[in-house]
CSV table of C-alpha atoms in Angstrom, one decimal:
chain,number,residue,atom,x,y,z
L,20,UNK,CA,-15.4,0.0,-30.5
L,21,UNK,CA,-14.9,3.6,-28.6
L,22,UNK,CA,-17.1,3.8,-25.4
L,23,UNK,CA,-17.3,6.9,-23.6
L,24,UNK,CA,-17.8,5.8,-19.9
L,25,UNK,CA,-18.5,8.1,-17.4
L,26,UNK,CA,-16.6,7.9,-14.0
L,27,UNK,CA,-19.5,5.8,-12.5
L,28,UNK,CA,-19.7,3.3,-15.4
L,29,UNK,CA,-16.0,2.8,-15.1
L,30,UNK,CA,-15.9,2.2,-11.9
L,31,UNK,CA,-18.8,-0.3,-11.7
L,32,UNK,CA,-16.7,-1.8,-14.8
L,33,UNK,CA,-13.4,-2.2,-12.7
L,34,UNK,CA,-15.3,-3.6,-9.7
L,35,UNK,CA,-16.6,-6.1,-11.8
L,36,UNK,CA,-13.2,-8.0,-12.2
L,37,UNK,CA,-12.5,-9.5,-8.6
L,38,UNK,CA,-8.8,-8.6,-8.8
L,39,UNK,CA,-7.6,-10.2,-5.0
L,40,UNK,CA,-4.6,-9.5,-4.6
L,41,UNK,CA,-3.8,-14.0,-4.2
L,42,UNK,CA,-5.0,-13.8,-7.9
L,43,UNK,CA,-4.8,-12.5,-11.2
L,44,UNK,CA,-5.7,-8.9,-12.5
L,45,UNK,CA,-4.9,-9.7,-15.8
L,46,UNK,CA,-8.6,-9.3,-17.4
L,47,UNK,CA,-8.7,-6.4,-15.6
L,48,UNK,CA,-5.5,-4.8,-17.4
L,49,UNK,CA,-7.0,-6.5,-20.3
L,50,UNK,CA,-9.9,-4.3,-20.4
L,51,UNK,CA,-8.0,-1.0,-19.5
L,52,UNK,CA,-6.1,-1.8,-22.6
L,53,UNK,CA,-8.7,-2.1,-25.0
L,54,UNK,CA,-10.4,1.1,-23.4
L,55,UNK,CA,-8.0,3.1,-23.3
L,56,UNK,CA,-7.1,2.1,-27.4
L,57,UNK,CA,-10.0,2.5,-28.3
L,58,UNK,CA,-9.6,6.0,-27.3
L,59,UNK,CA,-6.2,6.5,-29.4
L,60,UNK,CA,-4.0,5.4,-26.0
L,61,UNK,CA,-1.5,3.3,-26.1
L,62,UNK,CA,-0.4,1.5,-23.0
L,63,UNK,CA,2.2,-0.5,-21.7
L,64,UNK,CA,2.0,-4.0,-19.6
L,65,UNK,CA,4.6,-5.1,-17.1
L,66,UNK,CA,4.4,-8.6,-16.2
L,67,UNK,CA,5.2,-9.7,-13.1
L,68,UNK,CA,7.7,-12.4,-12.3
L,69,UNK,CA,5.1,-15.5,-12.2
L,70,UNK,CA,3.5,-14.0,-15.2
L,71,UNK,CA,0.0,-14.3,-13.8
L,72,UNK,CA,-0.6,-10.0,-12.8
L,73,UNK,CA,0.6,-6.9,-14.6
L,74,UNK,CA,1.5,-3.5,-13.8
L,75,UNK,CA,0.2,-0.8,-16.8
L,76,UNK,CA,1.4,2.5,-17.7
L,77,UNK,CA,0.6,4.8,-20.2
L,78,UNK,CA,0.9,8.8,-21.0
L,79,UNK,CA,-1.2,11.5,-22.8
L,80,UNK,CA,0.0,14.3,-24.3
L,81,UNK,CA,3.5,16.1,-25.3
L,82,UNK,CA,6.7,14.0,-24.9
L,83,UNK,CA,8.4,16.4,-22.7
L,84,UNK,CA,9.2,16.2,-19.0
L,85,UNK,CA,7.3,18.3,-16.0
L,86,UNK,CA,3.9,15.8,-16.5
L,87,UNK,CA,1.8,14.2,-14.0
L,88,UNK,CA,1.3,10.7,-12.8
L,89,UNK,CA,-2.1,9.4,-11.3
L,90,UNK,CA,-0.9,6.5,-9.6
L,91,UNK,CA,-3.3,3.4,-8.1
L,92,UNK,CA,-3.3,0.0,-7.8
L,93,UNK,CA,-5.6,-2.7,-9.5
L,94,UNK,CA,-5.1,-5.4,-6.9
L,95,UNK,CA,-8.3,-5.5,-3.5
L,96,UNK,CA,-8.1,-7.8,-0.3
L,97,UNK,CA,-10.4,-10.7,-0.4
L,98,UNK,CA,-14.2,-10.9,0.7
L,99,UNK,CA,-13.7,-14.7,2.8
L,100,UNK,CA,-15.7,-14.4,5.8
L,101,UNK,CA,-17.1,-11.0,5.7
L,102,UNK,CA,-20.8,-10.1,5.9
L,103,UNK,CA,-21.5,-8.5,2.5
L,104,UNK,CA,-25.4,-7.2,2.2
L,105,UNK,CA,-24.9,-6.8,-1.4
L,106,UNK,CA,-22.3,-8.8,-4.7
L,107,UNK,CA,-19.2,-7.4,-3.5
L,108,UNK,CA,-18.6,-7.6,-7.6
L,109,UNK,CA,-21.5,-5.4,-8.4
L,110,UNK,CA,-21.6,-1.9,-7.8
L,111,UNK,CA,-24.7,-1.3,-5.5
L,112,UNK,CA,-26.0,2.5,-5.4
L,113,UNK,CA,-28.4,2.6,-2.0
L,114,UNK,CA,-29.0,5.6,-0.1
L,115,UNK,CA,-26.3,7.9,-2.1
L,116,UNK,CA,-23.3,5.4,-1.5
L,117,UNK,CA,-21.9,2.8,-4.3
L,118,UNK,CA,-21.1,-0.4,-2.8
L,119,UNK,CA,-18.2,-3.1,-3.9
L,120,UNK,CA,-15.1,-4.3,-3.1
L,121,UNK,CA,-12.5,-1.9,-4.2
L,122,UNK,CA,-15.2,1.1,-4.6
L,123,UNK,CA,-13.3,3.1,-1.9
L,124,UNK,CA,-9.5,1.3,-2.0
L,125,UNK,CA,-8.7,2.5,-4.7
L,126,UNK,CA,-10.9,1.2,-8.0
L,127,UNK,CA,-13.0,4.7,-7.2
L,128,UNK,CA,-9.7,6.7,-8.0
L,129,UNK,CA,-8.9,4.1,-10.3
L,130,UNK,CA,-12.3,5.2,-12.3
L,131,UNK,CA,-11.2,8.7,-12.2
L,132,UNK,CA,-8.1,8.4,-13.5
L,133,UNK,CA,-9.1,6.5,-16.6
L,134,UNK,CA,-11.6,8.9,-16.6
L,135,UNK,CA,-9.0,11.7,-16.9
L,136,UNK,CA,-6.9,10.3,-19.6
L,137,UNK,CA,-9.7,9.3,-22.2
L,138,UNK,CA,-10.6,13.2,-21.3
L,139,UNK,CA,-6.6,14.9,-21.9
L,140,UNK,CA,-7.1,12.8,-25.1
L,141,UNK,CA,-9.1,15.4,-26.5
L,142,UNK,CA,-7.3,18.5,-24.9
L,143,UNK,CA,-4.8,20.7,-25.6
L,144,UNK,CA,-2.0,19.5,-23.2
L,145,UNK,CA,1.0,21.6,-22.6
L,146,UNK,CA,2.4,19.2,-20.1
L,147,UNK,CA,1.9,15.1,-20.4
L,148,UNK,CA,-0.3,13.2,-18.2
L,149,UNK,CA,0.6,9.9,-17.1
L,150,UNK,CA,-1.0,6.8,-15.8
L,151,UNK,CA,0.3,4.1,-13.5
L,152,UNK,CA,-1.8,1.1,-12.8
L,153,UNK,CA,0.2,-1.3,-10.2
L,154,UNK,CA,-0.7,-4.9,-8.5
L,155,UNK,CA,0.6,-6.6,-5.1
L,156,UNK,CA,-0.4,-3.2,-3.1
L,157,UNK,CA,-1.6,-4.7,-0.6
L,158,UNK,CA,0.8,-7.4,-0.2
L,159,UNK,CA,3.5,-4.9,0.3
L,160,UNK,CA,3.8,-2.4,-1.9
L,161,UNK,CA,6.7,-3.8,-3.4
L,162,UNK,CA,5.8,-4.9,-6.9
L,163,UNK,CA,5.5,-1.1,-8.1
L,164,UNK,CA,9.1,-0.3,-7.7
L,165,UNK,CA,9.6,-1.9,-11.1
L,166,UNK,CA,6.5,0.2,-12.7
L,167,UNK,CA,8.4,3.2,-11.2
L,168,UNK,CA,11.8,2.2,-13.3
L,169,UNK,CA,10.1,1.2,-16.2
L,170,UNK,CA,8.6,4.8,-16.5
L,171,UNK,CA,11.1,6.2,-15.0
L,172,UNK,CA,13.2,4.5,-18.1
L,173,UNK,CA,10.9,4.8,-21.0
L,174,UNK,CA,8.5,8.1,-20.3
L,175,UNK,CA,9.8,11.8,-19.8
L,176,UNK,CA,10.3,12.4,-16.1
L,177,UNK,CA,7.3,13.4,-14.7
L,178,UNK,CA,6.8,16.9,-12.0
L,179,UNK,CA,4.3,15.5,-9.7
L,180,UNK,CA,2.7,11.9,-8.6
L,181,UNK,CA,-1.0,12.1,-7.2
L,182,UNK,CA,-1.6,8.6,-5.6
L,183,UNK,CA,-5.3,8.4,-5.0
L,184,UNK,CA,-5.6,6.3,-2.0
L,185,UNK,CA,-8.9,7.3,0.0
L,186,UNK,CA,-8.1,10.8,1.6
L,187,UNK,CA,-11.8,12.2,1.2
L,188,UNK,CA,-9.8,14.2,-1.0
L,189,UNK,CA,-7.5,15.9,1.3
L,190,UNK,CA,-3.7,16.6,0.8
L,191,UNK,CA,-1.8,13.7,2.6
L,192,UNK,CA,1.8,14.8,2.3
L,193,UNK,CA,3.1,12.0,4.4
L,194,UNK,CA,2.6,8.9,6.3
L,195,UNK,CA,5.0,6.4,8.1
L,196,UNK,CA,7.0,3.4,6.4
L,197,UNK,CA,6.5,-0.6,6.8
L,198,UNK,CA,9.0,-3.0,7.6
L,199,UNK,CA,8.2,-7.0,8.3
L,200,UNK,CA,9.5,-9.9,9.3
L,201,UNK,CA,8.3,-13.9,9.1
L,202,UNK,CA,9.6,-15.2,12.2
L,203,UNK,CA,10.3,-19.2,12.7
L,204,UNK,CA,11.7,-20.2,16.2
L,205,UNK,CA,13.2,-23.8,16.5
L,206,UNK,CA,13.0,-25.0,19.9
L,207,UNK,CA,14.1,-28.8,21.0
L,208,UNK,CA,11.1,-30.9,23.0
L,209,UNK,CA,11.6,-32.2,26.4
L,210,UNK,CA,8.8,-33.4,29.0
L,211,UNK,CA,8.2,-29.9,30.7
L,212,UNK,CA,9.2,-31.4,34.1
L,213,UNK,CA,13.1,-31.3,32.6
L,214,UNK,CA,12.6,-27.5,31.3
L,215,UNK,CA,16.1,-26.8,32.0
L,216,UNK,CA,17.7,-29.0,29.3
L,217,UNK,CA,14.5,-28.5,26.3
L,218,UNK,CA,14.3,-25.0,24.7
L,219,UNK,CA,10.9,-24.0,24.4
L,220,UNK,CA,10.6,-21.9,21.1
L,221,UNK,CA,7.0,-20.0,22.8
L,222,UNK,CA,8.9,-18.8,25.9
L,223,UNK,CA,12.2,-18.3,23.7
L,224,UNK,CA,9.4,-16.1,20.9
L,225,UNK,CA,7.8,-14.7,23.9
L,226,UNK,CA,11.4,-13.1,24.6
L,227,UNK,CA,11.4,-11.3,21.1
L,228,UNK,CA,8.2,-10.1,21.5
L,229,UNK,CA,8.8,-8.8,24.9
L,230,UNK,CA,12.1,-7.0,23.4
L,231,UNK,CA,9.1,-5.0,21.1
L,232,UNK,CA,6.9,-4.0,23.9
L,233,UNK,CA,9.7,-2.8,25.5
L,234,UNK,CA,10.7,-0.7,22.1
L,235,UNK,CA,7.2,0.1,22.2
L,236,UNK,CA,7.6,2.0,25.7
L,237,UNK,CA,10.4,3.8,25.1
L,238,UNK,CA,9.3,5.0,21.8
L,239,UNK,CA,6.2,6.1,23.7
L,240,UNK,CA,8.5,8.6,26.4
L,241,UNK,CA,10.8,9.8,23.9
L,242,UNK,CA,10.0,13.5,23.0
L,243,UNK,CA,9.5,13.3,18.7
L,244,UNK,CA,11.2,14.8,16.3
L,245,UNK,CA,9.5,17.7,14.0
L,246,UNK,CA,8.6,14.9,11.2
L,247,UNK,CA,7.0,12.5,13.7
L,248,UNK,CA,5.0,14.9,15.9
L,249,UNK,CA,1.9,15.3,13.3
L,250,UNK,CA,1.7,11.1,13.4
L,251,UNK,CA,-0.8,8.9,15.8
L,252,UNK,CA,0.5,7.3,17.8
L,253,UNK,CA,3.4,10.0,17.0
L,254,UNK,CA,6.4,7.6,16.9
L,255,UNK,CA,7.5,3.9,15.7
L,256,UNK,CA,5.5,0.6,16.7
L,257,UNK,CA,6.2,-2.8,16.7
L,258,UNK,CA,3.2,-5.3,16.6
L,259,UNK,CA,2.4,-9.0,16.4
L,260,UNK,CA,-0.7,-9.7,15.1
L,261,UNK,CA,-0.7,-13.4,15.1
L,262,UNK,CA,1.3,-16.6,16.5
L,263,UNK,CA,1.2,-20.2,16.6
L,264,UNK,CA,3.8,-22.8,18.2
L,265,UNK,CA,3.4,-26.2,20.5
L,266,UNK,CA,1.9,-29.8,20.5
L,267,UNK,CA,0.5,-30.2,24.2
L,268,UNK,CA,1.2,-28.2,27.6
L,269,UNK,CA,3.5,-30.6,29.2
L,270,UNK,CA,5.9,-30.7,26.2
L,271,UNK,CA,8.6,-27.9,26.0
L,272,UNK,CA,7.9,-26.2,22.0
L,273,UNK,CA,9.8,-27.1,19.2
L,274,UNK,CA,8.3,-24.2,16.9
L,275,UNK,CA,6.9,-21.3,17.1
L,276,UNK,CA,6.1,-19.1,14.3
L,277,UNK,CA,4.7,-15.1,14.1
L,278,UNK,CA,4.9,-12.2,11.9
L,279,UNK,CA,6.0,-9.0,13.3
L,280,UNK,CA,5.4,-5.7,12.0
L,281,UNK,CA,7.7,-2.3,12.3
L,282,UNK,CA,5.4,1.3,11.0
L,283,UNK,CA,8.3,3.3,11.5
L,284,UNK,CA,7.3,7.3,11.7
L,285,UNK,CA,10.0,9.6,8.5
L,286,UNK,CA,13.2,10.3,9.7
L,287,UNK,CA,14.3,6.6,11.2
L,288,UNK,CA,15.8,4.3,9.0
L,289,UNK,CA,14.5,0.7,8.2
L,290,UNK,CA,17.6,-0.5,7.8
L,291,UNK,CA,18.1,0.9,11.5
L,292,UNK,CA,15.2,-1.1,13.0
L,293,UNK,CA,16.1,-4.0,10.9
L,294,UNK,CA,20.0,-4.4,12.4
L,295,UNK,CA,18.6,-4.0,15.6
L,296,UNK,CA,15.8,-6.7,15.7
L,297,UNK,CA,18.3,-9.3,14.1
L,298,UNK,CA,20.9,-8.6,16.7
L,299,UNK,CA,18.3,-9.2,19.2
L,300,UNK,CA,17.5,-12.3,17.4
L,301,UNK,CA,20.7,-13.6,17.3
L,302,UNK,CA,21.5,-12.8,21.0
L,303,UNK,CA,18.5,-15.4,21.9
L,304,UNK,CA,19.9,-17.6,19.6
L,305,UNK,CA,23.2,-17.7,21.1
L,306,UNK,CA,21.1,-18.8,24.1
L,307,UNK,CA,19.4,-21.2,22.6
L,308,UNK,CA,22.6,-23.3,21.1
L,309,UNK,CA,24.2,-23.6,24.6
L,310,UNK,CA,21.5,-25.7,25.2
L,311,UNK,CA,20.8,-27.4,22.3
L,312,UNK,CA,23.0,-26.7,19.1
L,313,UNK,CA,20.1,-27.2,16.2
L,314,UNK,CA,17.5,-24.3,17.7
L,315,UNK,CA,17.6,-21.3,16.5
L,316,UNK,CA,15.7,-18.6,15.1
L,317,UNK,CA,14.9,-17.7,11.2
L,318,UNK,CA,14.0,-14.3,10.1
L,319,UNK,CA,12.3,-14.0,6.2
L,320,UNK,CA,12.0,-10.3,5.6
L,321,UNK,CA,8.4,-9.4,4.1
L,322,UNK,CA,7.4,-6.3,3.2
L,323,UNK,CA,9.8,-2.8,3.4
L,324,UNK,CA,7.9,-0.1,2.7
L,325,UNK,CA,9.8,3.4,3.1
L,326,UNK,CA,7.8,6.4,4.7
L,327,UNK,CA,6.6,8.8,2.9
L,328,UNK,CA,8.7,12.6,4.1
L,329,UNK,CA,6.3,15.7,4.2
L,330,UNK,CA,8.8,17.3,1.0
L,331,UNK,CA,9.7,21.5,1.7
L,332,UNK,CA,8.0,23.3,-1.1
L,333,UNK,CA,7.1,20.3,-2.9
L,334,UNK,CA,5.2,20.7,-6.2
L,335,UNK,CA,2.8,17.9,-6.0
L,336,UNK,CA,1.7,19.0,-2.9
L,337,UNK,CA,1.3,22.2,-4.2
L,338,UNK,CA,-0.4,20.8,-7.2
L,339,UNK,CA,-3.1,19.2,-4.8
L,340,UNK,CA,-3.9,21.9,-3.2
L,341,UNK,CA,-4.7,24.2,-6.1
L,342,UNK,CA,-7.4,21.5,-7.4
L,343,UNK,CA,-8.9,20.8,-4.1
L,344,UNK,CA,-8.5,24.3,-2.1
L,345,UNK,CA,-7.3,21.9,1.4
L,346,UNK,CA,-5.0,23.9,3.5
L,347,UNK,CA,-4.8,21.9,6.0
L,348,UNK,CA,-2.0,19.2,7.0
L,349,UNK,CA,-2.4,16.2,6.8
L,350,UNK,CA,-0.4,12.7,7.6
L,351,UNK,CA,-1.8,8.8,8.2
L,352,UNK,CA,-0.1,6.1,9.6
L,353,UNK,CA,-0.9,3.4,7.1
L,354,UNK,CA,1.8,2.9,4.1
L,355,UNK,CA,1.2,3.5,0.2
L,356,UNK,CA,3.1,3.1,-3.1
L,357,UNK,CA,4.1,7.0,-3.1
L,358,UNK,CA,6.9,6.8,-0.9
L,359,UNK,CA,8.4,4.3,-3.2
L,360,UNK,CA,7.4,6.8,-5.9
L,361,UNK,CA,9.2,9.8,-3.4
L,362,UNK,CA,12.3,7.5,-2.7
L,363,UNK,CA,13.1,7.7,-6.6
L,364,UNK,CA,12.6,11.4,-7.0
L,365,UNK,CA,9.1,12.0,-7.5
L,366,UNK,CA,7.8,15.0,-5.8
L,367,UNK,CA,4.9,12.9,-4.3
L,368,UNK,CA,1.1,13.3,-2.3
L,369,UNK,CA,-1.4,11.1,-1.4
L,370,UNK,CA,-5.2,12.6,-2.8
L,371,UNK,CA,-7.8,10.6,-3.5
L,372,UNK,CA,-11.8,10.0,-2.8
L,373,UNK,CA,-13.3,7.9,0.1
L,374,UNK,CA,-12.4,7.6,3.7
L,375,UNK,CA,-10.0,4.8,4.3
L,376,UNK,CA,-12.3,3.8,7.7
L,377,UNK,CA,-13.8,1.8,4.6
L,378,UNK,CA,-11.1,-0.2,3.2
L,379,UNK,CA,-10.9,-3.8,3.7
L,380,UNK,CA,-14.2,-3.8,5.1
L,381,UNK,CA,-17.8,-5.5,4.7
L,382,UNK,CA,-20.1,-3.2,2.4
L,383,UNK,CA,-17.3,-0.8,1.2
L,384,UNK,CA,-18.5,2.2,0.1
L,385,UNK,CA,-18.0,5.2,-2.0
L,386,UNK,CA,-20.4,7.8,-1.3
L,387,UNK,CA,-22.1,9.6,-4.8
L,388,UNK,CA,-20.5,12.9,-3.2
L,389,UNK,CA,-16.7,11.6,-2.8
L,390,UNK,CA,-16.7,10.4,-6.7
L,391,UNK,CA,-18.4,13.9,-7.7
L,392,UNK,CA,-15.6,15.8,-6.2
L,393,UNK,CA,-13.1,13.3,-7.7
L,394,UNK,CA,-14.5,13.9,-11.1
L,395,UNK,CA,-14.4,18.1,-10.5
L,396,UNK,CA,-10.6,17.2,-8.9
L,397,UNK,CA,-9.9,16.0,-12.6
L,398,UNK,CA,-12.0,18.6,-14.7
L,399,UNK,CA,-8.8,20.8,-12.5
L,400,UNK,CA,-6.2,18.9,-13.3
L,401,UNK,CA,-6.8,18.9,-16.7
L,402,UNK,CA,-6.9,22.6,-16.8
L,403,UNK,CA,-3.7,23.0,-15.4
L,404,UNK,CA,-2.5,20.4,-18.1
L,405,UNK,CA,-3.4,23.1,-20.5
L,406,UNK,CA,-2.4,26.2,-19.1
């Protein structure tokens, strides 16, 4: 049966489905389905590999190319341990702010763009709207490279991708990329009074991790380049986060394991960074054999996220600006799916409602405001659709 939800109502329905990203979306995309069939949409699922999530696509409109894509992600981060006041599954209006997890990152934009397709549905559209719905976001931001093929295979090429990550709707036109690494250092255990002949995988780590501080330091001094000067910090970091290694103080480590992370500012290559943190890893390594043969280190490459390039005339910035009037220029450090929409030549921006100081955190919010300008930000977009 055809409902006509209003962007509130939607969102309050997407929050409801507590889509971490460890565990299914699939009732989620479900629903989406049925919703947006029930308006005369068809859509298209695109299951992942361990068939328990799906990405969801779906256009509006004239099958020709020059369209736009409102691109989110279904998947939030989990709620263990955090101090919620309210059901983090129930939208919770109080004091002009709807709480839930997922309100601000990104089920708010999610709402909206639902919202906008049941809407072109009953306009005149001169130019198609699209819709992409991805999971594993924030696990990487690798699962929606094959939700970019598939539409990229199957749907007219579209002019301009909008991904709504919280921007309190301002024109993000660039941020830096993401590269990881699992690292698992094999030491061999001697009594610590014979350090010489053990190989302690801490102090051995501690050498990798003093390799990025040093990286760190000289990124710091070096003057950046035109594409890196609007960032903060305005160049490439290395962090680790976490680590873990040893059995007792007086016995030299056998393993130590931590994950390092790379936010590399546009105009350096991953694959750079990459080559250059194995080599280091395989210098220690050497090391570590002339003492013992079986140490060692493994790298497990995570996540590789490309950054997103400020584009020179680019027509989904352009786009943006004409719905929301910002002039201004904008570029975050944190990584989203639209550089792997950019990377596969999409004319991409980052536009959406919230501030992103929410995301992740206890009592996540979307204020009444942010989601009011959202909805007008659509009411726009549509029409330009038609004109």
């Amino acid at each position: 049966m055809k409902q006509d939800l209003n962007p509130r109502e939607l969102l309050a329905t997407l929050v409801s489905f507590p889509t971490v990203s460890r565990d299914t979306n699939l009732p989620l995309v479900e629903w989406v389905e049925g919703y947006l069939q029930s308006h005369g949409i068809g859509s298209r699922r695109l299951m992942s590999p361990c068939g328990t999530k799906a990405h969801l696509y779906a256009q509006v409109g004239p099958e020709i190319d020059g369209g736009v894509i409102l691109s989110g992600h279904t998947d939030v981060v989990p709620v263990d341990g955090q101090a919620w006041s309210t059901d983090p599954w129930t939208l919770t209006e109080r004091d002009g702010k709807l709480y839930g997890r997922g309100a601000c990152d990104m089920k708010g934009f999610d709402a909206l763009a639902l919202y906008a397709m049941t809407r072109a549905a009953t306009r005149d559209l001169k130019r198609p709207l699209q819709l992409a719905f991805s999971y594993d976001e924030e696990v990487g931001c690798a699962a929606v490279i094959d939700l970019v093929e598939a539409m990229r295979g199957e749907l007219p090429k579209a002019r301009e991708v909008l991904v709504g990550e919280p921007t309190m709707m301002k024109v993000v036109s660039g941020h830096k990329g993401g590269l990881g690494y699992q690292v698992r250092v094999r030491g061999f255990e001697v009594h610590s009074s014979l350090l010489p002949y053990g190989v302690s995988a801490i102090m051995q780590a501690a050498k990798l991790i003093d390799w990025a501080n040093q990286k760190n330091a000289e990124n710091a001094v070096r003057t950046p380049s035109d594409l890196a000067a609007p960032f903060v910090p305005p160049f490439t970091t290395l962090h680790v986060g976490m680590i873990e290694g040893g059995t007792a103080h007086n016995i030299t480590a056998k393993d130590c394991s931590f994950f390092i992370e790379f936010r590399f500012v546009p105009g350096e290559s991953p694959d750079d960074w990459a080559k250059a943190f194995e080599a280091k890893a395989a210098e220690l390594t050497v090391e570590m054999q002339k003492i013992q043969p079986d140490t060692g280190i493994d790298l497990v490459r995570g996540f590789a996220l490309p950054a997103l390039a400020p584009e020179i005339d680019g027509a989904a910035e352009a786009l943006a600006r004409r719905l929301t009037g910002d002039n201004g220029s904008h570029v975050v450090s944190y990584g989203t799916e639209g550089s792997q929409f950019q990377t596969r030549g999409y004319s991409t921006v980052i536009c959406g409602p919230g501030d992103i100081a929410q995301a992740h955190q206890p009592d996540e919010f979307l204020s009444l405001e942010q989601l009011a300008a959202g909805e007008a930000f659509v009411e726009k977009l549509l029409d330009q659709l038609c004109a």
